Amino acid sequence: MDKFTIKGLMDYYLRTNSTGTPFRDLTQEDLASLAVLSIFDKKGQTVQTSNYTYERPDGVIDTSEFNVTREEYEKAVKNISKQIKKEIGKDFTGVNIPSYDDMQAMLKEDNKITFSEINLFVREKIIRKSETDRPQPILIPEKTASNEKTPEQMRQFLAEIENSPLSIEAMERIDAKLAEAKANGTTAFDFTGLADDAQKEIDAFVPDNDASYNVQDGIDGRQYNDCGQVVTRINNTAGFYEKYKYESDKSDENYHEMMRYNGNGYKTEYFRRETLKDKDGKSFTGVVIYVLDENEKVVRITYPEGAVYDKRVDDFNDYNMFMQWLKYDEAINGAE
């Protein structure tokens, strides 16, 4: 391990350009992350230019490079804080540089430590796992309470319909189609296949409770797995939970599925990345949202802007809104 110096940090930054930001504009978190890398990341590749040859570090600390004792590492961290404050003027007192145990834990996950892993740790002030103190997973509450709408929620839904011209127009259109179908002895709508696949995924969705470390945001928080992917988010302010799933273990990959639950433990919304097409026929990946009713059944489907989709979806959304209106109107006004 080389001794940390500001010259060594600047040299490392110039050879890797890890952040894409001018050195003078680097944040404390970026400086801290690069400082740790600068004294350990020595292996890489040889770069040949027209005038000279130099070694470019690969931006990764592997097991062979982190061959120091706890005492040596802690001394290096103290020197980082001291030198940066002295020569750059940035106070590192509150910066959460990973401890020796934190570094060992990151190495144990995949035998390497990257800039983004250190930077995430520094920025989020992570409460990270240790081998003996792994955090308990945040669990979705058991379904012990009713998921039926309260009278106040029903009244709010009815009021929103009455105050929205678009909702009233959609309701009138659905009512007219139903009346016409009844008069002709035909079926007004056929929604076969629209939400069937998603409904199967929703019914079978099992939360991933793997927990490696926590990030606290006041009374809210997130929980991450060993790959650095958020697996649980809890919003105590709004009273809901979110559970995420991924298709690979790449830390920078976007989630593939996300389920939102209410405080009573019922599924309320399902987010899924799907391959879609735009108006020019080009494929792209977008998030489709499936809104669920009290029985965890799909009642609304929302596609991202620009996606071309089955136009029956619009009727599906309006029809379900109409049926909810009938149900709630009967429950509120029919009982009065």
mmCIF file with all atom_site columns, C-alpha atoms in Angstrom, residues 179-335:
data_model
loop_
_atom_site.group_PDB
_atom_site.id
_atom_site.type_symbol
_atom_site.label_atom_id
_atom_site.label_alt_id
_atom_site.label_comp_id
_atom_site.label_asym_id
_atom_site.label_entity_id
_atom_site.label_seq_id
_atom_site.pdbx_PDB_ins_code
_atom_site.Cartn_x
_atom_site.Cartn_y
_atom_site.Cartn_z
_atom_site.occupancy
_atom_site.B_iso_or_equiv
_atom_site.pdbx_formal_charge
_atom_site.auth_seq_id
_atom_site.auth_comp_id
_atom_site.auth_asym_id
_atom_site.auth_atom_id
_atom_site.pdbx_PDB_model_num
ATOM 1   C CA . ALA A 1 179 ? -76.973 -0.071  -22.377 1.00 0.00 ? 179 ALA A CA 1
ATOM 2   C CA . GLU A 1 180 ? -76.578 -0.694  -26.111 1.00 0.00 ? 180 GLU A CA 1
ATOM 3   C CA . ALA A 1 181 ? -75.147 -4.182  -25.517 1.00 0.00 ? 181 ALA A CA 1
ATOM 4   C CA . LYS A 1 182 ? -77.987 -5.046  -23.143 1.00 0.00 ? 182 LYS A CA 1
ATOM 5   C CA . ALA A 1 183 ? -80.582 -3.923  -25.686 1.00 0.00 ? 183 ALA A CA 1
ATOM 6   C CA . ASN A 1 184 ? -78.951 -5.999  -28.438 1.00 0.00 ? 184 ASN A CA 1
ATOM 7   C CA . GLY A 1 185 ? -78.248 -9.007  -26.266 1.00 0.00 ? 185 GLY A CA 1
ATOM 8   C CA . THR A 1 186 ? -74.501 -8.739  -26.985 1.00 0.00 ? 186 THR A CA 1
ATOM 9   C CA . THR A 1 187 ? -71.319 -8.292  -24.956 1.00 0.00 ? 187 THR A CA 1
ATOM 10  C CA . ALA A 1 188 ? -70.104 -4.724  -24.608 1.00 0.00 ? 188 ALA A CA 1
ATOM 11  C CA . PHE A 1 189 ? -66.452 -5.475  -23.883 1.00 0.00 ? 189 PHE A CA 1
ATOM 12  C CA . ASP A 1 190 ? -63.924 -8.274  -24.154 1.00 0.00 ? 190 ASP A CA 1
ATOM 13  C CA . PHE A 1 191 ? -60.827 -7.687  -22.031 1.00 0.00 ? 191 PHE A CA 1
ATOM 14  C CA . THR A 1 192 ? -59.422 -11.203 -22.411 1.00 0.00 ? 192 THR A CA 1
ATOM 15  C CA . GLY A 1 193 ? -55.639 -11.240 -22.142 1.00 0.00 ? 193 GLY A CA 1
ATOM 16  C CA . LEU A 1 194 ? -55.155 -7.571  -21.256 1.00 0.00 ? 194 LEU A CA 1
ATOM 17  C CA . ALA A 1 195 ? -54.090 -8.076  -17.658 1.00 0.00 ? 195 ALA A CA 1
ATOM 18  C CA . ASP A 1 196 ? -54.040 -11.880 -17.376 1.00 0.00 ? 196 ASP A CA 1
ATOM 19  C CA . ASP A 1 197 ? -50.259 -12.266 -17.525 1.00 0.00 ? 197 ASP A CA 1
ATOM 20  C CA . ALA A 1 198 ? -49.624 -9.441  -15.076 1.00 0.00 ? 198 ALA A CA 1
ATOM 21  C CA . GLN A 1 199 ? -52.317 -10.751 -12.722 1.00 0.00 ? 199 GLN A CA 1
ATOM 22  C CA . LYS A 1 200 ? -50.565 -14.129 -12.570 1.00 0.00 ? 200 LYS A CA 1
ATOM 23  C CA . GLU A 1 201 ? -47.293 -12.381 -11.701 1.00 0.00 ? 201 GLU A CA 1
ATOM 24  C CA . ILE A 1 202 ? -49.043 -10.299 -9.057  1.00 0.00 ? 202 ILE A CA 1
ATOM 25  C CA . ASP A 1 203 ? -50.725 -13.300 -7.452  1.00 0.00 ? 203 ASP A CA 1
ATOM 26  C CA . ALA A 1 204 ? -47.436 -15.229 -7.402  1.00 0.00 ? 204 ALA A CA 1
ATOM 27  C CA . PHE A 1 205 ? -45.226 -12.319 -6.286  1.00 0.00 ? 205 PHE A CA 1
ATOM 28  C CA . VAL A 1 206 ? -43.154 -13.247 -3.227  1.00 0.00 ? 206 VAL A CA 1
ATOM 29  C CA . PRO A 1 207 ? -41.098 -10.442 -1.632  1.00 0.00 ? 207 PRO A CA 1
ATOM 30  C CA . ASP A 1 208 ? -37.330 -10.841 -1.604  1.00 0.00 ? 208 ASP A CA 1
ATOM 31  C CA . ASN A 1 209 ? -36.225 -10.411 2.005   1.00 0.00 ? 209 ASN A CA 1
ATOM 32  C CA . ASP A 1 210 ? -32.466 -10.632 1.471   1.00 0.00 ? 210 ASP A CA 1
ATOM 33  C CA . ALA A 1 211 ? -30.942 -7.811  3.525   1.00 0.00 ? 211 ALA A CA 1
ATOM 34  C CA . SER A 1 212 ? -27.320 -6.701  3.550   1.00 0.00 ? 212 SER A CA 1
ATOM 35  C CA . TYR A 1 213 ? -27.460 -3.115  4.773   1.00 0.00 ? 213 TYR A CA 1
ATOM 36  C CA . ASN A 1 214 ? -29.852 -0.271  5.554   1.00 0.00 ? 214 ASN A CA 1
ATOM 37  C CA . VAL A 1 215 ? -30.014 3.382   4.563   1.00 0.00 ? 215 VAL A CA 1
ATOM 38  C CA . GLN A 1 216 ? -32.099 5.579   6.833   1.00 0.00 ? 216 GLN A CA 1
ATOM 39  C CA . ASP A 1 217 ? -33.922 8.716   5.626   1.00 0.00 ? 217 ASP A CA 1
ATOM 40  C CA . GLY A 1 218 ? -35.454 10.202  8.763   1.00 0.00 ? 218 GLY A CA 1
ATOM 41  C CA . ILE A 1 219 ? -38.412 7.983   9.638   1.00 0.00 ? 219 ILE A CA 1
ATOM 42  C CA . ASP A 1 220 ? -38.253 6.379   6.179   1.00 0.00 ? 220 ASP A CA 1
ATOM 43  C CA . GLY A 1 221 ? -35.617 4.012   4.861   1.00 0.00 ? 221 GLY A CA 1
ATOM 44  C CA . ARG A 1 222 ? -34.317 1.597   2.253   1.00 0.00 ? 222 ARG A CA 1
ATOM 45  C CA . GLN A 1 223 ? -32.778 -1.829  2.488   1.00 0.00 ? 223 GLN A CA 1
ATOM 46  C CA . TYR A 1 224 ? -30.181 -3.211  0.068   1.00 0.00 ? 224 TYR A CA 1
ATOM 47  C CA . ASN A 1 225 ? -29.050 -6.710  -0.864  1.00 0.00 ? 225 ASN A CA 1
ATOM 48  C CA . ASP A 1 226 ? -25.481 -7.975  -1.240  1.00 0.00 ? 226 ASP A CA 1
ATOM 49  C CA . CYS A 1 227 ? -25.340 -6.622  -4.810  1.00 0.00 ? 227 CYS A CA 1
ATOM 50  C CA . GLY A 1 228 ? -26.081 -3.058  -3.719  1.00 0.00 ? 228 GLY A CA 1
ATOM 51  C CA . GLN A 1 229 ? -29.610 -3.177  -5.149  1.00 0.00 ? 229 GLN A CA 1
ATOM 52  C CA . VAL A 1 230 ? -32.512 -1.708  -3.187  1.00 0.00 ? 230 VAL A CA 1
ATOM 53  C CA . VAL A 1 231 ? -34.865 -4.553  -2.253  1.00 0.00 ? 231 VAL A CA 1
ATOM 54  C CA . THR A 1 232 ? -37.177 -2.759  0.166   1.00 0.00 ? 232 THR A CA 1
ATOM 55  C CA . ARG A 1 233 ? -38.314 0.814   0.590   1.00 0.00 ? 233 ARG A CA 1
ATOM 56  C CA . ILE A 1 234 ? -40.553 1.910   3.423   1.00 0.00 ? 234 ILE A CA 1
ATOM 57  C CA . ASN A 1 235 ? -42.398 5.222   3.438   1.00 0.00 ? 235 ASN A CA 1
ATOM 58  C CA . ASN A 1 236 ? -43.708 5.675   6.950   1.00 0.00 ? 236 ASN A CA 1
ATOM 59  C CA . THR A 1 237 ? -44.997 9.142   6.122   1.00 0.00 ? 237 THR A CA 1
ATOM 60  C CA . ALA A 1 238 ? -47.352 7.873   3.393   1.00 0.00 ? 238 ALA A CA 1
ATOM 61  C CA . GLY A 1 239 ? -47.799 4.469   4.998   1.00 0.00 ? 239 GLY A CA 1
ATOM 62  C CA . PHE A 1 240 ? -46.668 2.114   2.226   1.00 0.00 ? 240 PHE A CA 1
ATOM 63  C CA . TYR A 1 241 ? -43.951 -0.442  1.504   1.00 0.00 ? 241 TYR A CA 1
ATOM 64  C CA . GLU A 1 242 ? -42.194 -1.313  -1.744  1.00 0.00 ? 242 GLU A CA 1
ATOM 65  C CA . LYS A 1 243 ? -40.438 -4.561  -2.666  1.00 0.00 ? 243 LYS A CA 1
ATOM 66  C CA . TYR A 1 244 ? -38.086 -4.736  -5.672  1.00 0.00 ? 244 TYR A CA 1
ATOM 67  C CA . LYS A 1 245 ? -36.835 -7.595  -7.860  1.00 0.00 ? 245 LYS A CA 1
ATOM 68  C CA . TYR A 1 246 ? -34.025 -7.713  -10.427 1.00 0.00 ? 246 TYR A CA 1
ATOM 69  C CA . GLU A 1 247 ? -33.101 -9.993  -13.315 1.00 0.00 ? 247 GLU A CA 1
ATOM 70  C CA . SER A 1 248 ? -29.351 -9.942  -12.638 1.00 0.00 ? 248 SER A CA 1
ATOM 71  C CA . ASP A 1 249 ? -26.902 -9.072  -9.876  1.00 0.00 ? 249 ASP A CA 1
ATOM 72  C CA . LYS A 1 250 ? -25.508 -5.947  -11.568 1.00 0.00 ? 250 LYS A CA 1
ATOM 73  C CA . SER A 1 251 ? -25.606 -3.185  -8.979  1.00 0.00 ? 251 SER A CA 1
ATOM 74  C CA . ASP A 1 252 ? -26.480 -0.489  -11.543 1.00 0.00 ? 252 ASP A CA 1
ATOM 75  C CA . GLU A 1 253 ? -29.357 -2.441  -13.108 1.00 0.00 ? 253 GLU A CA 1
ATOM 76  C CA . ASN A 1 254 ? -32.866 -1.021  -12.863 1.00 0.00 ? 254 ASN A CA 1
ATOM 77  C CA . TYR A 1 255 ? -35.457 -3.146  -11.105 1.00 0.00 ? 255 TYR A CA 1
ATOM 78  C CA . HIS A 1 256 ? -37.553 -5.498  -13.214 1.00 0.00 ? 256 HIS A CA 1
ATOM 79  C CA . GLU A 1 257 ? -40.534 -5.720  -10.859 1.00 0.00 ? 257 GLU A CA 1
ATOM 80  C CA . MET A 1 258 ? -41.722 -3.598  -7.954  1.00 0.00 ? 258 MET A CA 1
ATOM 81  C CA . MET A 1 259 ? -44.737 -4.246  -5.745  1.00 0.00 ? 259 MET A CA 1
ATOM 82  C CA . ARG A 1 260 ? -46.257 -1.561  -3.553  1.00 0.00 ? 260 ARG A CA 1
ATOM 83  C CA . TYR A 1 261 ? -48.187 -2.518  -0.423  1.00 0.00 ? 261 TYR A CA 1
ATOM 84  C CA . ASN A 1 262 ? -50.343 -0.493  1.946   1.00 0.00 ? 262 ASN A CA 1
ATOM 85  C CA . GLY A 1 263 ? -49.984 -0.436  5.723   1.00 0.00 ? 263 GLY A CA 1
ATOM 86  C CA . ASN A 1 264 ? -52.381 -3.376  6.040   1.00 0.00 ? 264 ASN A CA 1
ATOM 87  C CA . GLY A 1 265 ? -50.118 -5.587  3.935   1.00 0.00 ? 265 GLY A CA 1
ATOM 88  C CA . TYR A 1 266 ? -52.244 -5.631  0.767   1.00 0.00 ? 266 TYR A CA 1
ATOM 89  C CA . LYS A 1 267 ? -50.813 -5.198  -2.721  1.00 0.00 ? 267 LYS A CA 1
ATOM 90  C CA . THR A 1 268 ? -51.908 -1.899  -4.266  1.00 0.00 ? 268 THR A CA 1
ATOM 91  C CA . GLU A 1 269 ? -49.702 -1.284  -7.323  1.00 0.00 ? 269 GLU A CA 1
ATOM 92  C CA . TYR A 1 270 ? -47.432 -3.437  -9.476  1.00 0.00 ? 270 TYR A CA 1
ATOM 93  C CA . PHE A 1 271 ? -44.652 -1.913  -11.603 1.00 0.00 ? 271 PHE A CA 1
ATOM 94  C CA . ARG A 1 272 ? -43.039 -4.039  -14.323 1.00 0.00 ? 272 ARG A CA 1
ATOM 95  C CA . ARG A 1 273 ? -40.497 -3.248  -17.030 1.00 0.00 ? 273 ARG A CA 1
ATOM 96  C CA . GLU A 1 274 ? -41.758 -4.468  -20.374 1.00 0.00 ? 274 GLU A CA 1
ATOM 97  C CA . THR A 1 275 ? -40.564 -4.346  -23.976 1.00 0.00 ? 275 THR A CA 1
ATOM 98  C CA . LEU A 1 276 ? -42.811 -1.840  -25.742 1.00 0.00 ? 276 LEU A CA 1
ATOM 99  C CA . LYS A 1 277 ? -43.013 -0.148  -29.123 1.00 0.00 ? 277 LYS A CA 1
ATOM 100 C CA . ASP A 1 278 ? -43.352 3.519   -30.019 1.00 0.00 ? 278 ASP A CA 1
ATOM 101 C CA . LYS A 1 279 ? -45.380 4.995   -32.895 1.00 0.00 ? 279 LYS A CA 1
ATOM 102 C CA . ASP A 1 280 ? -42.456 4.412   -35.285 1.00 0.00 ? 280 ASP A CA 1
ATOM 103 C CA . GLY A 1 281 ? -42.335 0.722   -34.415 1.00 0.00 ? 281 GLY A CA 1
ATOM 104 C CA . LYS A 1 282 ? -39.108 1.002   -32.464 1.00 0.00 ? 282 LYS A CA 1
ATOM 105 C CA . SER A 1 283 ? -38.751 -1.166  -29.356 1.00 0.00 ? 283 SER A CA 1
ATOM 106 C CA . PHE A 1 284 ? -37.893 0.288   -25.964 1.00 0.00 ? 284 PHE A CA 1
ATOM 107 C CA . THR A 1 285 ? -38.136 -0.781  -22.333 1.00 0.00 ? 285 THR A CA 1
ATOM 108 C CA . GLY A 1 286 ? -40.647 1.070   -20.193 1.00 0.00 ? 286 GLY A CA 1
ATOM 109 C CA . VAL A 1 287 ? -42.426 0.685   -16.883 1.00 0.00 ? 287 VAL A CA 1
ATOM 110 C CA . VAL A 1 288 ? -46.071 -0.379  -17.047 1.00 0.00 ? 288 VAL A CA 1
ATOM 111 C CA . ILE A 1 289 ? -48.097 0.258   -13.883 1.00 0.00 ? 289 ILE A CA 1
ATOM 112 C CA . TYR A 1 290 ? -50.945 -2.018  -12.792 1.00 0.00 ? 290 TYR A CA 1
ATOM 113 C CA . VAL A 1 291 ? -53.239 -0.507  -10.149 1.00 0.00 ? 291 VAL A CA 1
ATOM 114 C CA . LEU A 1 292 ? -55.067 -2.986  -7.931  1.00 0.00 ? 292 LEU A CA 1
ATOM 115 C CA . ASP A 1 293 ? -58.428 -2.900  -6.160  1.00 0.00 ? 293 ASP A CA 1
ATOM 116 C CA . GLU A 1 294 ? -59.362 -4.051  -2.659  1.00 0.00 ? 294 GLU A CA 1
ATOM 117 C CA . ASN A 1 295 ? -59.111 -7.677  -3.779  1.00 0.00 ? 295 ASN A CA 1
ATOM 118 C CA . GLU A 1 296 ? -55.660 -7.206  -5.335  1.00 0.00 ? 296 GLU A CA 1
ATOM 119 C CA . LYS A 1 297 ? -57.092 -7.463  -8.851  1.00 0.00 ? 297 LYS A CA 1
ATOM 120 C CA . VAL A 1 298 ? -55.941 -5.202  -11.698 1.00 0.00 ? 298 VAL A CA 1
ATOM 121 C CA . VAL A 1 299 ? -58.368 -2.339  -12.316 1.00 0.00 ? 299 VAL A CA 1
ATOM 122 C CA . ARG A 1 300 ? -56.143 0.103   -14.166 1.00 0.00 ? 300 ARG A CA 1
ATOM 123 C CA . ILE A 1 301 ? -53.169 -0.164  -16.531 1.00 0.00 ? 301 ILE A CA 1
ATOM 124 C CA . THR A 1 302 ? -50.909 2.807   -17.254 1.00 0.00 ? 302 THR A CA 1
ATOM 125 C CA . TYR A 1 303 ? -48.342 2.800   -20.064 1.00 0.00 ? 303 TYR A CA 1
ATOM 126 C CA . PRO A 1 304 ? -45.350 5.175   -20.339 1.00 0.00 ? 304 PRO A CA 1
ATOM 127 C CA . GLU A 1 305 ? -45.629 8.167   -22.653 1.00 0.00 ? 305 GLU A CA 1
ATOM 128 C CA . GLY A 1 306 ? -44.997 7.319   -26.287 1.00 0.00 ? 306 GLY A CA 1
ATOM 129 C CA . ALA A 1 307 ? -45.873 3.623   -26.030 1.00 0.00 ? 307 ALA A CA 1
ATOM 130 C CA . VAL A 1 308 ? -48.293 2.076   -28.513 1.00 0.00 ? 308 VAL A CA 1
ATOM 131 C CA . TYR A 1 309 ? -50.695 -0.277  -26.734 1.00 0.00 ? 309 TYR A CA 1
ATOM 132 C CA . ASP A 1 310 ? -53.944 -2.177  -27.173 1.00 0.00 ? 310 ASP A CA 1
ATOM 133 C CA . LYS A 1 311 ? -56.665 0.476   -27.181 1.00 0.00 ? 311 LYS A CA 1
ATOM 134 C CA . ARG A 1 312 ? -58.933 -1.848  -25.230 1.00 0.00 ? 312 ARG A CA 1
ATOM 135 C CA . VAL A 1 313 ? -56.864 -0.713  -22.253 1.00 0.00 ? 313 VAL A CA 1
ATOM 136 C CA . ASP A 1 314 ? -58.663 2.639   -22.269 1.00 0.00 ? 314 ASP A CA 1
ATOM 137 C CA . ASP A 1 315 ? -62.052 0.926   -22.127 1.00 0.00 ? 315 ASP A CA 1
ATOM 138 C CA . PHE A 1 316 ? -60.707 -1.432  -19.456 1.00 0.00 ? 316 PHE A CA 1
ATOM 139 C CA . ASN A 1 317 ? -59.670 1.488   -17.261 1.00 0.00 ? 317 ASN A CA 1
ATOM 140 C CA . ASP A 1 318 ? -62.923 3.363   -17.791 1.00 0.00 ? 318 ASP A CA 1
ATOM 141 C CA . TYR A 1 319 ? -65.061 0.259   -17.264 1.00 0.00 ? 319 TYR A CA 1
ATOM 142 C CA . ASN A 1 320 ? -63.426 -0.522  -13.940 1.00 0.00 ? 320 ASN A CA 1
ATOM 143 C CA . MET A 1 321 ? -63.776 3.080   -12.822 1.00 0.00 ? 321 MET A CA 1
ATOM 144 C CA . PHE A 1 322 ? -67.461 2.894   -13.738 1.00 0.00 ? 322 PHE A CA 1
ATOM 145 C CA . MET A 1 323 ? -67.944 -0.335  -11.761 1.00 0.00 ? 323 MET A CA 1
ATOM 146 C CA . GLN A 1 324 ? -66.154 1.119   -8.744  1.00 0.00 ? 324 GLN A CA 1
ATOM 147 C CA . TRP A 1 325 ? -68.397 4.175   -8.963  1.00 0.00 ? 325 TRP A CA 1
ATOM 148 C CA . LEU A 1 326 ? -71.515 1.958   -8.975  1.00 0.00 ? 326 LEU A CA 1
ATOM 149 C CA . LYS A 1 327 ? -70.251 -0.012  -5.991  1.00 0.00 ? 327 LYS A CA 1
ATOM 150 C CA . TYR A 1 328 ? -69.281 2.999   -3.909  1.00 0.00 ? 328 TYR A CA 1
ATOM 151 C CA . ASP A 1 329 ? -72.373 4.999   -4.852  1.00 0.00 ? 329 ASP A CA 1
ATOM 152 C CA . GLU A 1 330 ? -74.575 2.138   -3.730  1.00 0.00 ? 330 GLU A CA 1
ATOM 153 C CA . ALA A 1 331 ? -72.618 1.743   -0.500  1.00 0.00 ? 331 ALA A CA 1
ATOM 154 C CA . ILE A 1 332 ? -72.805 5.446   0.345   1.00 0.00 ? 332 ILE A CA 1
ATOM 155 C CA . ASN A 1 333 ? -75.960 6.855   -1.236  1.00 0.00 ? 333 ASN A CA 1
ATOM 156 C CA . GLY A 1 334 ? -77.924 3.626   -1.329  1.00 0.00 ? 334 GLY A CA 1
ATOM 157 C CA . ALA A 1 335 ? -77.615 3.266   2.412   1.00 0.00 ? 335 ALA A CA 1
#
